[in-house]
PDB file of C-alpha atoms (C1' of nucleotides) in Angstrom:
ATOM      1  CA  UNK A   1      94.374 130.946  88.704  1.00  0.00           C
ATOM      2  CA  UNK A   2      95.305 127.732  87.537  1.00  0.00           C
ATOM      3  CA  UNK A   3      91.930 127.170  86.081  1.00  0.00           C
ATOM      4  CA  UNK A   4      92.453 124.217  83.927  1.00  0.00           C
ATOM      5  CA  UNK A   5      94.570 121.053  84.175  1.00  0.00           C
ATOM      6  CA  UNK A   6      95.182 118.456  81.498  1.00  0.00           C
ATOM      7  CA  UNK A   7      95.485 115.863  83.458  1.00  0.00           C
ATOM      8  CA  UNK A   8      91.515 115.928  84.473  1.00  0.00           C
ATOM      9  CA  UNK A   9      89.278 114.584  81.876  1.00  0.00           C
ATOM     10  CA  UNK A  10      86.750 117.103  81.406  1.00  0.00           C
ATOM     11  CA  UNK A  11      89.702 120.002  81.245  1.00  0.00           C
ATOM     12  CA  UNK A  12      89.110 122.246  77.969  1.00  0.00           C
ATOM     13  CA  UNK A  13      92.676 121.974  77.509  1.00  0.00           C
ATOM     14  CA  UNK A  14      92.632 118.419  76.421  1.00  0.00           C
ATOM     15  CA  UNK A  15      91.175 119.458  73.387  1.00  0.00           C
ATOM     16  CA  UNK A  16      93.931 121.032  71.907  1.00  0.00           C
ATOM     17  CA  UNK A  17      96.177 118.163  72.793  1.00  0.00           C
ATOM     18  CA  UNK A  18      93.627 115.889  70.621  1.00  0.00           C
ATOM     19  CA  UNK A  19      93.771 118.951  67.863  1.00  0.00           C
ATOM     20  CA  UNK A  20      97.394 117.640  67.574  1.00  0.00           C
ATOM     21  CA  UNK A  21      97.340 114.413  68.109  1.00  0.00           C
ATOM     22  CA  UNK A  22      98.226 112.371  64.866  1.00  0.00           C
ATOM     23  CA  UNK A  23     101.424 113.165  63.492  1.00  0.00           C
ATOM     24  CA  UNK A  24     100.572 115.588  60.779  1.00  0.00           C
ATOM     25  CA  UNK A  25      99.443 118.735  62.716  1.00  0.00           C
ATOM     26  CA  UNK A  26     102.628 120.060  63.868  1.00  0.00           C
ATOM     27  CA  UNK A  27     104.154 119.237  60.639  1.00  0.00           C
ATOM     28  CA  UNK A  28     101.820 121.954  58.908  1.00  0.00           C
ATOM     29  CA  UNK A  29     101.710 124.002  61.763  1.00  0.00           C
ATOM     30  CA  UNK A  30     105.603 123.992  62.003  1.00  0.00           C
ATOM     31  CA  UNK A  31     105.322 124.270  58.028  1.00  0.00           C
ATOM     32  CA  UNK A  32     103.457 127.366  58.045  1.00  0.00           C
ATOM     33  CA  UNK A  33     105.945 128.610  60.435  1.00  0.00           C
ATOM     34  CA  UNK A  34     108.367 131.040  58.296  1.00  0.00           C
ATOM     35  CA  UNK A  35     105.206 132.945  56.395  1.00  0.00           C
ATOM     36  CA  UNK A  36     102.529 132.138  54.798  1.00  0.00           C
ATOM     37  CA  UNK A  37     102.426 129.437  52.274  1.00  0.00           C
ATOM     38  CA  UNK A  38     100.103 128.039  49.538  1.00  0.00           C
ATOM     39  CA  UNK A  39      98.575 124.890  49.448  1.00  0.00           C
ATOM     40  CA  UNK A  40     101.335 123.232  46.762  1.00  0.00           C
ATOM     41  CA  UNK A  41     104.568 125.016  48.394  1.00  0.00           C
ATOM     42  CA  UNK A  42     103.014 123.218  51.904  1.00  0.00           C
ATOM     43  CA  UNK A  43     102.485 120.038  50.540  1.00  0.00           C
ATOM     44  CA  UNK A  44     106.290 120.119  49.280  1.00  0.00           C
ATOM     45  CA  UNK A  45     107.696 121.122  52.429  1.00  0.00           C
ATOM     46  CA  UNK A  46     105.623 119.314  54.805  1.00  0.00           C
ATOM     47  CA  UNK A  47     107.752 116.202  53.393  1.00  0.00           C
ATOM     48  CA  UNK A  48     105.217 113.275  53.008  1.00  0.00           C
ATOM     49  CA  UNK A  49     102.165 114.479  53.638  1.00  0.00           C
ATOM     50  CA  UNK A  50      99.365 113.371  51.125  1.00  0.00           C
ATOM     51  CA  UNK A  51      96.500 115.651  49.779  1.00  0.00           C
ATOM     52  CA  UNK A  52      93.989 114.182  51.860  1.00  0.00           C
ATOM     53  CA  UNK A  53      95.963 114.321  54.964  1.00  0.00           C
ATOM     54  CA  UNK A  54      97.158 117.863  53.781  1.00  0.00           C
ATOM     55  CA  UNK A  55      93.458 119.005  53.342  1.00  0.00           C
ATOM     56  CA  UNK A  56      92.035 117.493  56.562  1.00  0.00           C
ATOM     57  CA  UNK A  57      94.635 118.934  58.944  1.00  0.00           C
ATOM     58  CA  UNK A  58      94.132 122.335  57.283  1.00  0.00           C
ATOM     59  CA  UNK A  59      90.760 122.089  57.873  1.00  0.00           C
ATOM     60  CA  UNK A  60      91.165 121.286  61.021  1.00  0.00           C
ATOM     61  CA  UNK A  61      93.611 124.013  61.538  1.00  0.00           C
ATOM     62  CA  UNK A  62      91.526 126.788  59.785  1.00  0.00           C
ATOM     63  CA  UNK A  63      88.216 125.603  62.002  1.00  0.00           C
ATOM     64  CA  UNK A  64      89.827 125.945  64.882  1.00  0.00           C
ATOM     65  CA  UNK A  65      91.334 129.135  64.254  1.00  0.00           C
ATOM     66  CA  UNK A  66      95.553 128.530  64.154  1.00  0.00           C
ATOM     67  CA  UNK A  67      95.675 129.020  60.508  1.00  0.00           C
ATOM     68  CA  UNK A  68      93.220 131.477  58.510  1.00  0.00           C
ATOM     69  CA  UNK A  69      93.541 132.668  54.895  1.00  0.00           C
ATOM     70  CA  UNK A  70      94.188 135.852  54.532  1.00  0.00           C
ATOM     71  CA  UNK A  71      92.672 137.057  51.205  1.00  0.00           C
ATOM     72  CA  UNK A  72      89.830 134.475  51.605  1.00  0.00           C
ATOM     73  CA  UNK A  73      88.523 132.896  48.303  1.00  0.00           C
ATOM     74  CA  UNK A  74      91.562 130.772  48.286  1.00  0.00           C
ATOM     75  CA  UNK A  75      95.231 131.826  48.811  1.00  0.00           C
ATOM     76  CA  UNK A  76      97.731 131.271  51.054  1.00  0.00           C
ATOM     77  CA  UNK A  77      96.977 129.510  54.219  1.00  0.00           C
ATOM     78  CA  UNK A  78      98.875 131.794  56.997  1.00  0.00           C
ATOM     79  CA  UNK A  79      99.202 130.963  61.272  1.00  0.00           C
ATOM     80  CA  UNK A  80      97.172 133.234  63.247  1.00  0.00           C
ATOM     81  CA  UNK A  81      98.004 134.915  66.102  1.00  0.00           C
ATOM     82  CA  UNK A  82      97.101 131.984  67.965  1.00  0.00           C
ATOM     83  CA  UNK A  83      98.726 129.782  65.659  1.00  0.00           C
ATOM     84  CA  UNK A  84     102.123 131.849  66.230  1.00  0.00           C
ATOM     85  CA  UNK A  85     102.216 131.245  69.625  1.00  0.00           C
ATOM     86  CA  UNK A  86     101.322 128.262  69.764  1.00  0.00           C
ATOM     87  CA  UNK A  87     104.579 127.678  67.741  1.00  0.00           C
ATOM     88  CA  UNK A  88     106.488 127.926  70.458  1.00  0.00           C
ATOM     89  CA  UNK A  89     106.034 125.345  72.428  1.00  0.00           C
ATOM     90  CA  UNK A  90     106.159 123.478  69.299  1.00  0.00           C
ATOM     91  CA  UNK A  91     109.179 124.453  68.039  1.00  0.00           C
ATOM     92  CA  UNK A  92     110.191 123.296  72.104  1.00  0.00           C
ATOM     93  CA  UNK A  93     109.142 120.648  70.870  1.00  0.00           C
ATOM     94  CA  UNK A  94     110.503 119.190  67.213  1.00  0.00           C
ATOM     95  CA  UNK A  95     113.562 120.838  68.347  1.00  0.00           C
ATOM     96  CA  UNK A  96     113.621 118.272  71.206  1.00  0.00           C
ATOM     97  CA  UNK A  97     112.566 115.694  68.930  1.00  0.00           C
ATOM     98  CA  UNK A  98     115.265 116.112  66.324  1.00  0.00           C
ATOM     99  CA  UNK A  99     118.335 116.111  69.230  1.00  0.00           C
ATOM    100  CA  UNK A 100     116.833 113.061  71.215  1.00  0.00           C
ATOM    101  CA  UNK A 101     115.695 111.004  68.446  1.00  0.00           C
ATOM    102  CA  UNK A 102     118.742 109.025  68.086  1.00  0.00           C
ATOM    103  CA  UNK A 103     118.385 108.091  72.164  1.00  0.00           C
ATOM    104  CA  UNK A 104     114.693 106.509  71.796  1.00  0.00           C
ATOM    105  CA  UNK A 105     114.294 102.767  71.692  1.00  0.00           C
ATOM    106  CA  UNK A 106     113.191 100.589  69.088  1.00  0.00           C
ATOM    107  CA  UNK A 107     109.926  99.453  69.595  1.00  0.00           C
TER     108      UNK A 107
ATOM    109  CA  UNK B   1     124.886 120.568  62.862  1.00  0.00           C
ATOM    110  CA  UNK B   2     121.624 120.634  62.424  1.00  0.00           C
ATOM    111  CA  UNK B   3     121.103 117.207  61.001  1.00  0.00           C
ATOM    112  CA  UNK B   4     117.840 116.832  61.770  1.00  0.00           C
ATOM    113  CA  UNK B   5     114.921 118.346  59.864  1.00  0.00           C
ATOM    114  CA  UNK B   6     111.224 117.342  61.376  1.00  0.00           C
ATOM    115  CA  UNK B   7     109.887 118.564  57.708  1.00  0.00           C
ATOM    116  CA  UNK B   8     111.416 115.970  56.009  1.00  0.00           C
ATOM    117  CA  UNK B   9     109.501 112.872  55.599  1.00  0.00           C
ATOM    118  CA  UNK B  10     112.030 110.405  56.286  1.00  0.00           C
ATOM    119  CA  UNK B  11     113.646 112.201  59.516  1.00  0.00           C
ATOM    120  CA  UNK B  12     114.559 109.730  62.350  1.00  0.00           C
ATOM    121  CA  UNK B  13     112.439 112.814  64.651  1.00  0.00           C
ATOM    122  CA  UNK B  14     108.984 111.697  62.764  1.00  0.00           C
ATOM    123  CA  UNK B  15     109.482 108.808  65.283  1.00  0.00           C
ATOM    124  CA  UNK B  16     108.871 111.158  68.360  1.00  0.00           C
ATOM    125  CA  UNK B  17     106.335 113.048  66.721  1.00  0.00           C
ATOM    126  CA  UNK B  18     104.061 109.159  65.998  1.00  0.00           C
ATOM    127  CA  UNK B  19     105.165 108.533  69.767  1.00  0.00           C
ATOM    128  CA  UNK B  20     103.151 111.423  71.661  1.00  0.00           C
ATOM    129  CA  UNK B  21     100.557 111.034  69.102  1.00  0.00           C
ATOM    130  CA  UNK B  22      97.067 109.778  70.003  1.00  0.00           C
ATOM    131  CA  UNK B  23      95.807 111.718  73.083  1.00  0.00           C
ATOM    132  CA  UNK B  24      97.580 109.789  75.520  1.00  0.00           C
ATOM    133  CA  UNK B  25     101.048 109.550  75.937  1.00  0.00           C
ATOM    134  CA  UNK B  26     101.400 113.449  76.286  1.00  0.00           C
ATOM    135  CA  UNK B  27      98.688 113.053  79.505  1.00  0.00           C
ATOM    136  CA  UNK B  28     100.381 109.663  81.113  1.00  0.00           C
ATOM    137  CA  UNK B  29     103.960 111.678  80.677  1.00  0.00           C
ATOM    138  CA  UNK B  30     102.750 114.470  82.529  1.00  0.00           C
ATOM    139  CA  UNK B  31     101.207 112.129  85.342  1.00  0.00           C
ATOM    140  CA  UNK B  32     104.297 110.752  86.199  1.00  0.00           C
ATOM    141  CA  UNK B  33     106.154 114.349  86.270  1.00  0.00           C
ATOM    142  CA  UNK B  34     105.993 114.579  89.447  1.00  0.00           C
ATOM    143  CA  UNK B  35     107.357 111.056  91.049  1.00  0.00           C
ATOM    144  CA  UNK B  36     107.102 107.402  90.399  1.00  0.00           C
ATOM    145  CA  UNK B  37     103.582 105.641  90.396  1.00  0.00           C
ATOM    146  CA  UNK B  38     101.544 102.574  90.703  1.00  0.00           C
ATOM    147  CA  UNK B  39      99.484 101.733  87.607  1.00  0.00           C
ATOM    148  CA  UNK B  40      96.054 102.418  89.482  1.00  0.00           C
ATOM    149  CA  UNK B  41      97.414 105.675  91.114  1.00  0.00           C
ATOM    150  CA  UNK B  42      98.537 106.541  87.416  1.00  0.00           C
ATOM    151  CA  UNK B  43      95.158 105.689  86.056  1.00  0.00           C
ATOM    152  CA  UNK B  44      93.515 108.014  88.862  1.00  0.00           C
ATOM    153  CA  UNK B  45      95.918 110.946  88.053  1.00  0.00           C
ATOM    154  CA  UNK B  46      95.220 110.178  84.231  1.00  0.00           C
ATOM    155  CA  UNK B  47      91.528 111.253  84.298  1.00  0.00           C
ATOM    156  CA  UNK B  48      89.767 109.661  81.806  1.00  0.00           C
ATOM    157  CA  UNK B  49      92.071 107.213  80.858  1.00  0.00           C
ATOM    158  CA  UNK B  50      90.818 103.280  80.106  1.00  0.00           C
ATOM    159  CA  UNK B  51      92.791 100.577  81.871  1.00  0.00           C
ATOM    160  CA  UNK B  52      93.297  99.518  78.008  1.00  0.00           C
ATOM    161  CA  UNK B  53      94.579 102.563  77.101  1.00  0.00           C
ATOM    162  CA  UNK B  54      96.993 103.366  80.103  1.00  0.00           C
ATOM    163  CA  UNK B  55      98.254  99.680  79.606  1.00  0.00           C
ATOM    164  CA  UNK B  56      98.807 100.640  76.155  1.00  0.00           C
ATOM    165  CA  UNK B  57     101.051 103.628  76.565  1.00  0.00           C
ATOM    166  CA  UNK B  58     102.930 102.762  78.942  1.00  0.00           C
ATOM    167  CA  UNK B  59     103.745  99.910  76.849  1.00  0.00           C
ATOM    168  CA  UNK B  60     105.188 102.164  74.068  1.00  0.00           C
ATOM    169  CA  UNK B  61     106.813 104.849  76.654  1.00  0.00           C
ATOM    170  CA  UNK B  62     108.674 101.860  78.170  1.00  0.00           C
ATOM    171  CA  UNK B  63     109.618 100.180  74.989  1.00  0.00           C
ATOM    172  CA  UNK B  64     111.280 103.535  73.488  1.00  0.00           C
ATOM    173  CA  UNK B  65     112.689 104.440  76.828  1.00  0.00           C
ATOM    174  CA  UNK B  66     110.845 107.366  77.864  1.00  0.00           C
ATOM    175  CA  UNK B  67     109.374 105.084  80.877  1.00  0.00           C
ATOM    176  CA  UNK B  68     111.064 102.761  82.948  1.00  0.00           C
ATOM    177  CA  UNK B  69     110.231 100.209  85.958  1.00  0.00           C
ATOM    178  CA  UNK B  70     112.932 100.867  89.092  1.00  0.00           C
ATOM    179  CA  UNK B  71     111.852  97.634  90.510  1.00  0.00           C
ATOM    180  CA  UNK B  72     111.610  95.290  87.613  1.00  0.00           C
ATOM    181  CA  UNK B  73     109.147  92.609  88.082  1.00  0.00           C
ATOM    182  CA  UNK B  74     106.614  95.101  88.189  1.00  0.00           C
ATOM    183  CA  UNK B  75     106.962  97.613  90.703  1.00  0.00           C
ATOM    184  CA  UNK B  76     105.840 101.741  90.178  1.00  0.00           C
ATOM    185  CA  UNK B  77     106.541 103.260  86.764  1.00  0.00           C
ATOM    186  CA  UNK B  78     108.864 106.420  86.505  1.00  0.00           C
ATOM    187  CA  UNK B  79     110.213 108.405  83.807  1.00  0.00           C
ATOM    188  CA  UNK B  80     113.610 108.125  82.366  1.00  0.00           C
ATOM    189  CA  UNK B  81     116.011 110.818  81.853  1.00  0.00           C
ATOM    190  CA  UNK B  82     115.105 110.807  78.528  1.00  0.00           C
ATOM    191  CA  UNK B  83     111.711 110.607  79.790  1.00  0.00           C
ATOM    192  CA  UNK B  84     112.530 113.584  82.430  1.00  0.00           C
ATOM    193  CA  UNK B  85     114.037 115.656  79.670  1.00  0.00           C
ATOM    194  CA  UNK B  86     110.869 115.365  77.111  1.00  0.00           C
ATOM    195  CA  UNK B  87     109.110 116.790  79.912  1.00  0.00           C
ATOM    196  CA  UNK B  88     110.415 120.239  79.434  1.00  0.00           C
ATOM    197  CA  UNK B  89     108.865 121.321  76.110  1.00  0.00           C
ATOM    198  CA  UNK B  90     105.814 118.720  76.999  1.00  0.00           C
ATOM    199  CA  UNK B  91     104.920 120.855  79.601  1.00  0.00           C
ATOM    200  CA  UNK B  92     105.517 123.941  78.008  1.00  0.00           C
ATOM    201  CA  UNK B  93     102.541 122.789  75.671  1.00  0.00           C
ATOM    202  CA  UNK B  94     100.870 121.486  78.104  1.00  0.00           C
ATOM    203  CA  UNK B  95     100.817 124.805  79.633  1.00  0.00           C
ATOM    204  CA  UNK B  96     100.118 126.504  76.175  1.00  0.00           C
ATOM    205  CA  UNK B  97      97.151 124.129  76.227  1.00  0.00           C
ATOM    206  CA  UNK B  98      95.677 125.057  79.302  1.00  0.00           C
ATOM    207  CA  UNK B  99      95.763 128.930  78.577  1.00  0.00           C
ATOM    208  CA  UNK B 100      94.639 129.415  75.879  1.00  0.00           C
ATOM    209  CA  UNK B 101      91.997 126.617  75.501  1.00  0.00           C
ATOM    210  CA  UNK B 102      89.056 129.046  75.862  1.00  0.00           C
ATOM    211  CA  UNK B 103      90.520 131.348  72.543  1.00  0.00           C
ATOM    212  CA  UNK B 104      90.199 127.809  70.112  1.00  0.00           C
ATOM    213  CA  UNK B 105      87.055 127.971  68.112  1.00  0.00           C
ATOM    214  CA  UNK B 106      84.709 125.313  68.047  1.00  0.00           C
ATOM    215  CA  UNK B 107      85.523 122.526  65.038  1.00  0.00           C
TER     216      UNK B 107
ATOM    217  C1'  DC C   1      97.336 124.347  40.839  1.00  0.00           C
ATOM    218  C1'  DA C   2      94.004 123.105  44.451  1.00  0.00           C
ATOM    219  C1'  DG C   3      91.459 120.333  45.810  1.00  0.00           C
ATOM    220  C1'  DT C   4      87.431 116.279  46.109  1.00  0.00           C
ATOM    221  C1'  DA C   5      85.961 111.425  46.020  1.00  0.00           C
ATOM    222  C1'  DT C   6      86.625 106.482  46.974  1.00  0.00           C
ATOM    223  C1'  DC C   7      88.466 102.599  48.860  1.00  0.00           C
ATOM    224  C1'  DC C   8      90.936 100.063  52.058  1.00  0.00           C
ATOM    225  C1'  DT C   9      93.791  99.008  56.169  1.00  0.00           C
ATOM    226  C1'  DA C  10      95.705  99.841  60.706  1.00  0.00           C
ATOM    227  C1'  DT C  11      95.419 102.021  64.825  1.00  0.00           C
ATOM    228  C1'  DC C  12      92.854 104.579  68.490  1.00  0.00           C
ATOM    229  C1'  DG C  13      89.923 104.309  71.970  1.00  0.00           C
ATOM    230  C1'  DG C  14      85.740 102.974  74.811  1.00  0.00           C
ATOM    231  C1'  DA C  15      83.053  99.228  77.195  1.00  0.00           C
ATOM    232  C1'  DT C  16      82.971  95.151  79.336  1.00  0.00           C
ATOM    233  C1'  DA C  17      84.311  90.931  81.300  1.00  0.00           C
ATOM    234  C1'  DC C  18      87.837  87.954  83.003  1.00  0.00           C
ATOM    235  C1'  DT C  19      92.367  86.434  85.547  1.00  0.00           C
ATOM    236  C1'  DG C  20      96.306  85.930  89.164  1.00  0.00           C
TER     237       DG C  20
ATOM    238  C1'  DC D   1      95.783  95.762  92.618  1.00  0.00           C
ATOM    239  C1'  DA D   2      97.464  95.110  87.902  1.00  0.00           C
ATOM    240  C1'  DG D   3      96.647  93.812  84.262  1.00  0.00           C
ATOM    241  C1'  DT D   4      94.755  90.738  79.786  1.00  0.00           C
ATOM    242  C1'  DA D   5      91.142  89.524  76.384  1.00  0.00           C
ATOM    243  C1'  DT D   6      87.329  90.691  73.271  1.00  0.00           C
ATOM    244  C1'  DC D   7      84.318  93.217  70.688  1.00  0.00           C
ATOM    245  C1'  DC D   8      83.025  97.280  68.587  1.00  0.00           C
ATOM    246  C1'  DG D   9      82.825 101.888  66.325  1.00  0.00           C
ATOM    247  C1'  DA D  10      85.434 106.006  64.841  1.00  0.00           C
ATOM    248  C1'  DT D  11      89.393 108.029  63.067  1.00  0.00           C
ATOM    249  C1'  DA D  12      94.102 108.303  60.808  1.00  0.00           C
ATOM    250  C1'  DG D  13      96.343 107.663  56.948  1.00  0.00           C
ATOM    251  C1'  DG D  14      97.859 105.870  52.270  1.00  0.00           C
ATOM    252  C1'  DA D  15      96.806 105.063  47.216  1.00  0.00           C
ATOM    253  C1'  DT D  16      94.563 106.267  43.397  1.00  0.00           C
ATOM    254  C1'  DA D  17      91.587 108.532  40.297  1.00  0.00           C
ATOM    255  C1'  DC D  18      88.857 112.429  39.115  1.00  0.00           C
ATOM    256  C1'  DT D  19      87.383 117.652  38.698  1.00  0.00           C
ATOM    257  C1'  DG D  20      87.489 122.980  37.757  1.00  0.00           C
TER     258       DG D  20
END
DNA sequence: CAGTATCCTATCGGATACTG
DNA sequence: CAGTATCCGATAGGATACTG
């Protein structure tokens, strides 16, 4: 197997690493991670984030298919299947980032 | 413990999350998993990546200590322990990426 | 409450050309 | 080989005001 690698350029993979790149992704994502959550109740707990920023990475999110809404015409926005495991790596992840953070340089 | 909390706008971790943002750094920080290397050999193993871009990076993954130079005065470029350590859940999505790239719809 | 619409700035990122 | 210097367009992201 083996099939893709992200370090070639045309790899598939490398566009899920641009789905998250810019910071706000895996703050909803990770947001969305203990149930389902409307649009308000994510803003508040994705500490920050702005409407627009909100609204574009959702859009994002729904489009690609890690967050759908369940009971479409508006409600909560939920993770997928897809979106739950990709949690996991991401959880790897801000959990890594919030025990090293105090060891990174100033730039 | 726990005094970290990625969801919370002013957390110190925010820091980590701007620093892999932007396609990049994730991509050169896999490159050099497996051993020191030259900026051109780096650029190769990068595919895709500008010399702009790779000159960029490695600027910020040295300057916040994920990176450093062995030989100073410019010699190969090799991760840190810190580095070596973000590798772990970095690869982990990495790996997430590469699965299950096919199952993310179209934007 | 749940967005949409503007506006504006900073950064990302590619292309290209140049230097020691 | 290992960068630096420019120029350019596209996107990220914040602030603010407006709509149903």
């Amino acid at each position: 197997m083996t099939e893709y690698d992200v370090l070639l350029a045309d790899c598939p993979a490398r566009t899920t690493l641009e789905l998250i790149s810019g910071s706000w992704m895996i703050v909803v994502l990770v947001g969305l991670a203990h149930g389902p959550q409307r649009y308000s109740d994510l803003q508040r707990r994705a500490g920050g984030i702005t409407k627009k920023m909100l609204t574009q990475t959702l859009a994002k999110a729904v489009g690609s298919g890690l967050v759908v809404r369940p009971d479409r015409r508006g409600g909560a926005y939920a993770l997928s299947a897809l979106g739950d495991s990709l949690l996991v790596p991401l959880t790897a992840l801000t959990t890594w980032a919030e025990t090293h953070a105090d060891e990174l340089a100033e730039l």
